Amino acid sequence: FMQTPQGKLYLNNASDVYPNFNFNLTHAGDWVLVVSDAYHIIGVDVMKVQCQPPVSNTADNVADFFDRFTCVFTAAEWKVIMQAIGPRDKLEQFYTFWTLKEAYLKA
């Protein structure tokens, strides 16, 4: 294994055709996702949207949950999240942005 300057692991292949084996994996519940690329450093994330404790499917509980993450998203992202109709849709939009950010940071 080799490491990028940021500490991300990859396999060095010393081949001109496929120089490296960059990979990332994630899991959530029953889901496992693995991605790889020979040329690009990549990241992936998966999240199962769950409307149960600590977040139940009510507007008040979702709002309380969101309060913990006010500094994580931009104003534009919060606007999109809050424009979703109903608590479940808001959570789905929240987790969409969350997993995108996780995947980006993992790369």
Coordinates of N, CA and C in Angstrom, one line a residue:
F1 N 0.8 -1.2 0.0 CA 0.0 0.0 0.0 C 0.9 1.3 0.0
M2 N 0.4 2.3 -0.7 CA 1.0 3.6 -0.6 C 0.0 4.5 0.0
Q3 N 0.4 5.8 0.2 CA -0.5 6.8 0.8 C -0.3 8.1 0.0
T4 N -1.5 8.7 -0.2 CA -1.4 10.1 -0.7 C -0.9 11.0 0.4
P5 N -0.6 12.3 0.1 CA -0.1 13.2 1.1 C -1.2 13.4 2.2
Q6 N -2.5 13.1 1.9 CA -3.5 13.3 2.9 C -3.8 12.0 3.7
G7 N -3.0 10.9 3.3 CA -3.1 9.7 4.1 C -4.1 8.6 3.5
K8 N -4.6 8.9 2.3 CA -5.5 7.9 1.7 C -4.7 6.8 1.1
L9 N -5.1 5.5 1.4 CA -4.4 4.4 0.9 C -4.7 4.1 -0.5
Y10 N -3.7 3.5 -1.3 CA -4.0 3.0 -2.6 C -2.9 2.0 -2.9
L11 N -3.1 1.1 -3.9 CA -2.1 0.2 -4.3 C -1.4 0.7 -5.5
N12 N 0.0 0.7 -5.4 CA 0.8 1.2 -6.5 C 1.0 0.0 -7.5
N13 N 0.7 0.1 -8.7 CA 0.8 -1.0 -9.7 C 2.0 -0.9 -10.6
A14 N 2.7 0.2 -10.7 CA 3.9 0.3 -11.5 C 3.7 -0.1 -12.9
S15 N 2.5 0.0 -13.4 CA 2.1 -0.3 -14.8 C 1.8 1.0 -15.5
D16 N 2.2 1.1 -16.8 CA 1.9 2.3 -17.5 C 0.4 2.3 -17.9
V17 N -0.2 1.2 -18.1 CA -1.6 1.1 -18.5 C -2.5 1.4 -17.3
Y18 N -2.3 0.7 -16.1 CA -3.1 0.9 -14.9 C -2.1 1.2 -13.8
P19 N -1.8 2.5 -13.6 CA -0.7 2.8 -12.7 C -1.0 2.6 -11.2
N20 N -2.3 2.7 -10.8 CA -2.6 2.6 -9.4 C -4.0 1.9 -9.3
F21 N -4.2 1.4 -8.1 CA -5.5 0.8 -7.7 C -6.1 1.7 -6.6
N22 N -6.8 2.8 -7.0 CA -7.4 3.6 -6.0 C -8.8 3.0 -5.6
F23 N -9.1 3.1 -4.4 CA -10.4 2.4 -4.0 C -10.9 3.1 -2.7
N24 N -12.2 2.9 -2.5 CA -12.9 3.4 -1.3 C -14.1 2.5 -1.1
L25 N -14.4 2.3 0.2 CA -15.6 1.5 0.5 C -16.4 2.1 1.6
T26 N -17.6 1.7 1.7 CA -18.5 2.2 2.7 C -19.6 1.2 3.0
H27 N -20.2 1.3 4.1 CA -21.3 0.4 4.4 C -22.3 1.1 5.3
A28 N -23.6 0.6 5.2 CA -24.6 1.1 6.1 C -25.7 0.0 6.1
G29 N -26.0 -0.5 7.3 CA -27.0 -1.5 7.4 C -26.6 -2.7 6.6
D30 N -27.5 -3.1 5.6 CA -27.2 -4.3 4.8 C -26.5 -3.9 3.5
W31 N -26.2 -2.7 3.3 CA -25.5 -2.2 2.1 C -24.0 -2.1 2.2
V32 N -23.3 -2.5 1.2 CA -21.9 -2.4 1.1 C -21.6 -1.9 -0.3
L33 N -20.7 -0.9 -0.4 CA -20.4 -0.3 -1.7 C -18.9 -0.2 -1.8
V34 N -18.3 -0.7 -2.9 CA -16.9 -0.6 -3.1 C -16.7 0.0 -4.5
V35 N -15.8 1.0 -4.6 CA -15.5 1.6 -5.9 C -14.0 1.6 -6.1
S36 N -13.6 1.6 -7.4 CA -12.1 1.6 -7.6 C -11.9 2.3 -9.0
D37 N -10.7 2.9 -9.1 CA -10.3 3.5 -10.4 C -8.8 3.5 -10.5
A38 N -8.3 3.3 -11.7 CA -6.8 3.2 -11.8 C -6.2 4.6 -11.9
Y39 N -6.9 5.6 -12.2 CA -6.3 6.9 -12.5 C -6.7 8.0 -11.5
H40 N -7.9 7.9 -10.8 CA -8.4 9.0 -10.0 C -8.6 8.5 -8.6
I41 N -8.3 9.4 -7.7 CA -8.6 9.2 -6.3 C -10.1 9.4 -6.1
I42 N -10.7 8.4 -5.5 CA -12.2 8.4 -5.4 C -12.7 8.3 -4.0
G43 N -13.9 8.6 -3.8 CA -14.6 8.5 -2.5 C -16.0 8.1 -2.7
V44 N -16.6 7.4 -1.8 CA -18.0 6.9 -1.9 C -18.6 6.9 -0.5
D45 N -19.9 7.1 -0.4 CA -20.6 7.0 0.9 C -22.0 6.5 0.6
V46 N -22.6 5.8 1.5 CA -23.9 5.3 1.4 C -24.6 5.5 2.8
M47 N -25.8 5.9 2.8 CA -26.5 6.1 4.1 C -28.0 5.6 3.9
K48 N -28.5 4.9 4.9 CA -29.9 4.5 4.8 C -30.7 5.5 5.6
V49 N -31.7 6.1 5.0 CA -32.5 7.1 5.7 C -33.4 6.3 6.7
Q50 N -33.3 6.7 7.9 CA -34.1 6.0 9.0 C -34.9 7.1 9.8
C51 N -36.2 6.9 9.8 CA -37.0 7.7 10.6 C -37.4 7.0 11.9
Q52 N -36.5 6.8 12.7 CA -36.7 6.2 14.0 C -35.7 6.8 15.0
P53 N -35.8 6.6 16.3 CA -34.9 7.2 17.2 C -33.5 7.1 16.7
P54 N -32.6 8.1 16.8 CA -32.9 9.4 17.5 C -33.7 10.4 16.6
V55 N -34.1 10.0 15.4 CA -34.9 10.9 14.6 C -36.2 10.2 14.3
S56 N -37.3 10.7 14.8 CA -38.6 10.1 14.4 C -39.2 11.0 13.3
N57 N -40.2 10.5 12.7 CA -40.8 11.1 11.5 C -41.8 12.2 11.9
T58 N -41.4 13.1 12.7 CA -42.2 14.3 13.0 C -41.4 15.5 12.8
A59 N -42.1 16.6 12.5 CA -41.4 17.9 12.1 C -40.6 18.3 13.3
D60 N -41.1 18.3 14.5 CA -40.3 18.8 15.7 C -39.0 18.0 15.9
N61 N -39.1 16.6 15.8 CA -37.9 15.8 16.0 C -36.9 16.0 14.9
V62 N -37.4 16.2 13.7 CA -36.5 16.4 12.5 C -35.8 17.8 12.7
A63 N -36.5 18.8 13.1 CA -35.9 20.1 13.4 C -34.9 20.1 14.5
D64 N -35.2 19.3 15.6 CA -34.2 19.2 16.6 C -33.0 18.5 16.1
F65 N -33.1 17.5 15.3 CA -32.0 16.7 14.7 C -31.2 17.7 13.9
F66 N -31.8 18.5 13.0 CA -31.1 19.4 12.2 C -30.3 20.5 12.9
D67 N -30.8 20.8 14.1 CA -30.1 21.9 14.9 C -28.7 21.4 15.2
R68 N -28.4 20.2 15.3 CA -27.1 19.7 15.6 C -26.1 19.9 14.5
F69 N -26.7 20.1 13.3 CA -25.8 20.2 12.1 C -25.9 21.5 11.4
T70 N -26.2 22.6 12.1 CA -26.3 23.9 11.4 C -25.1 24.4 10.7
C71 N -23.9 24.0 11.2 CA -22.7 24.5 10.6 C -22.1 23.6 9.5
V72 N -22.8 22.5 9.3 CA -22.3 21.5 8.3 C -22.6 21.8 6.9
F73 N -23.8 22.5 6.7 CA -24.3 22.8 5.3 C -24.3 24.3 5.1
T74 N -24.2 24.6 3.8 CA -24.3 26.1 3.4 C -25.7 26.5 3.5
A75 N -25.9 27.8 3.4 CA -27.2 28.4 3.4 C -28.0 27.9 2.3
A76 N -27.4 27.8 1.1 CA -28.1 27.3 -0.1 C -28.5 25.8 0.1
E77 N -27.7 25.0 0.7 CA -28.0 23.6 1.0 C -29.2 23.5 2.0
W78 N -29.1 24.3 3.0 CA -30.2 24.3 4.0 C -31.5 24.7 3.3
K79 N -31.5 25.7 2.4 CA -32.7 26.1 1.7 C -33.3 25.0 0.9
V80 N -32.5 24.2 0.2 CA -33.0 23.0 -0.5 C -33.6 22.0 0.5
I81 N -32.9 21.7 1.6 CA -33.4 20.7 2.5 C -34.7 21.2 3.1
M82 N -34.8 22.4 3.5 CA -36.0 22.9 4.1 C -37.2 23.1 3.1
Q83 N -36.9 23.2 1.9 CA -38.0 23.3 0.9 C -38.6 22.0 0.6
A84 N -38.0 20.9 1.0 CA -38.6 19.6 0.8 C -39.9 19.5 1.6
I85 N -40.9 18.8 1.1 CA -42.2 18.7 1.7 C -42.2 17.5 2.7
G86 N -42.5 17.8 3.9 CA -42.6 16.8 4.9 C -41.3 16.4 5.5
P87 N -41.3 15.9 6.8 CA -40.1 15.5 7.5 C -39.3 14.4 6.8
R88 N -39.9 13.4 6.3 CA -39.2 12.3 5.6 C -38.4 12.8 4.4
D89 N -39.1 13.7 3.6 CA -38.4 14.2 2.4 C -37.3 15.1 2.8
K90 N -37.4 15.9 3.9 CA -36.4 16.7 4.4 C -35.2 15.9 4.8
L91 N -35.4 14.8 5.5 CA -34.4 13.9 5.9 C -33.7 13.3 4.7
E92 N -34.4 12.9 3.7 CA -33.8 12.3 2.5 C -32.9 13.3 1.8
Q93 N -33.3 14.6 1.8 CA -32.5 15.6 1.2 C -31.2 15.9 2.0
F94 N -31.4 15.9 3.3 CA -30.3 16.0 4.3 C -29.3 15.0 4.0
Y95 N -29.7 13.7 4.0 CA -28.8 12.6 3.8 C -28.1 12.6 2.4
T96 N -28.8 13.1 1.4 CA -28.2 13.2 0.1 C -27.0 14.1 0.2
F97 N -27.2 15.3 0.8 CA -26.1 16.2 0.9 C -25.0 15.7 1.8
W98 N -25.4 15.0 2.9 CA -24.4 14.4 3.8 C -23.5 13.4 3.1
T99 N -24.1 12.5 2.4 CA -23.3 11.4 1.7 C -22.5 12.0 0.6
L100 N -22.9 13.1 -0.1 CA -22.1 13.7 -1.1 C -20.8 14.3 -0.4
K101 N -21.1 15.0 0.7 CA -19.9 15.6 1.4 C -19.0 14.5 1.9
E102 N -19.5 13.4 2.5 CA -18.7 12.3 3.0 C -17.8 11.7 1.9
A103 N -18.4 11.5 0.7 CA -17.7 10.9 -0.4 C -16.6 11.8 -0.9
Y104 N -16.9 13.1 -0.9 CA -15.9 14.1 -1.4 C -14.7 14.1 -0.4
L105 N -15.0 14.1 0.9 CA -13.9 14.2 1.9 C -13.1 12.9 1.9
K106 N -13.7 11.8 1.6 CA -13.0 10.5 1.5 C -12.1 10.4 0.4
A107 N -12.4 11.2 -0.7 CA -11.5 11.2 -1.9 C -10.3 12.1 -1.6

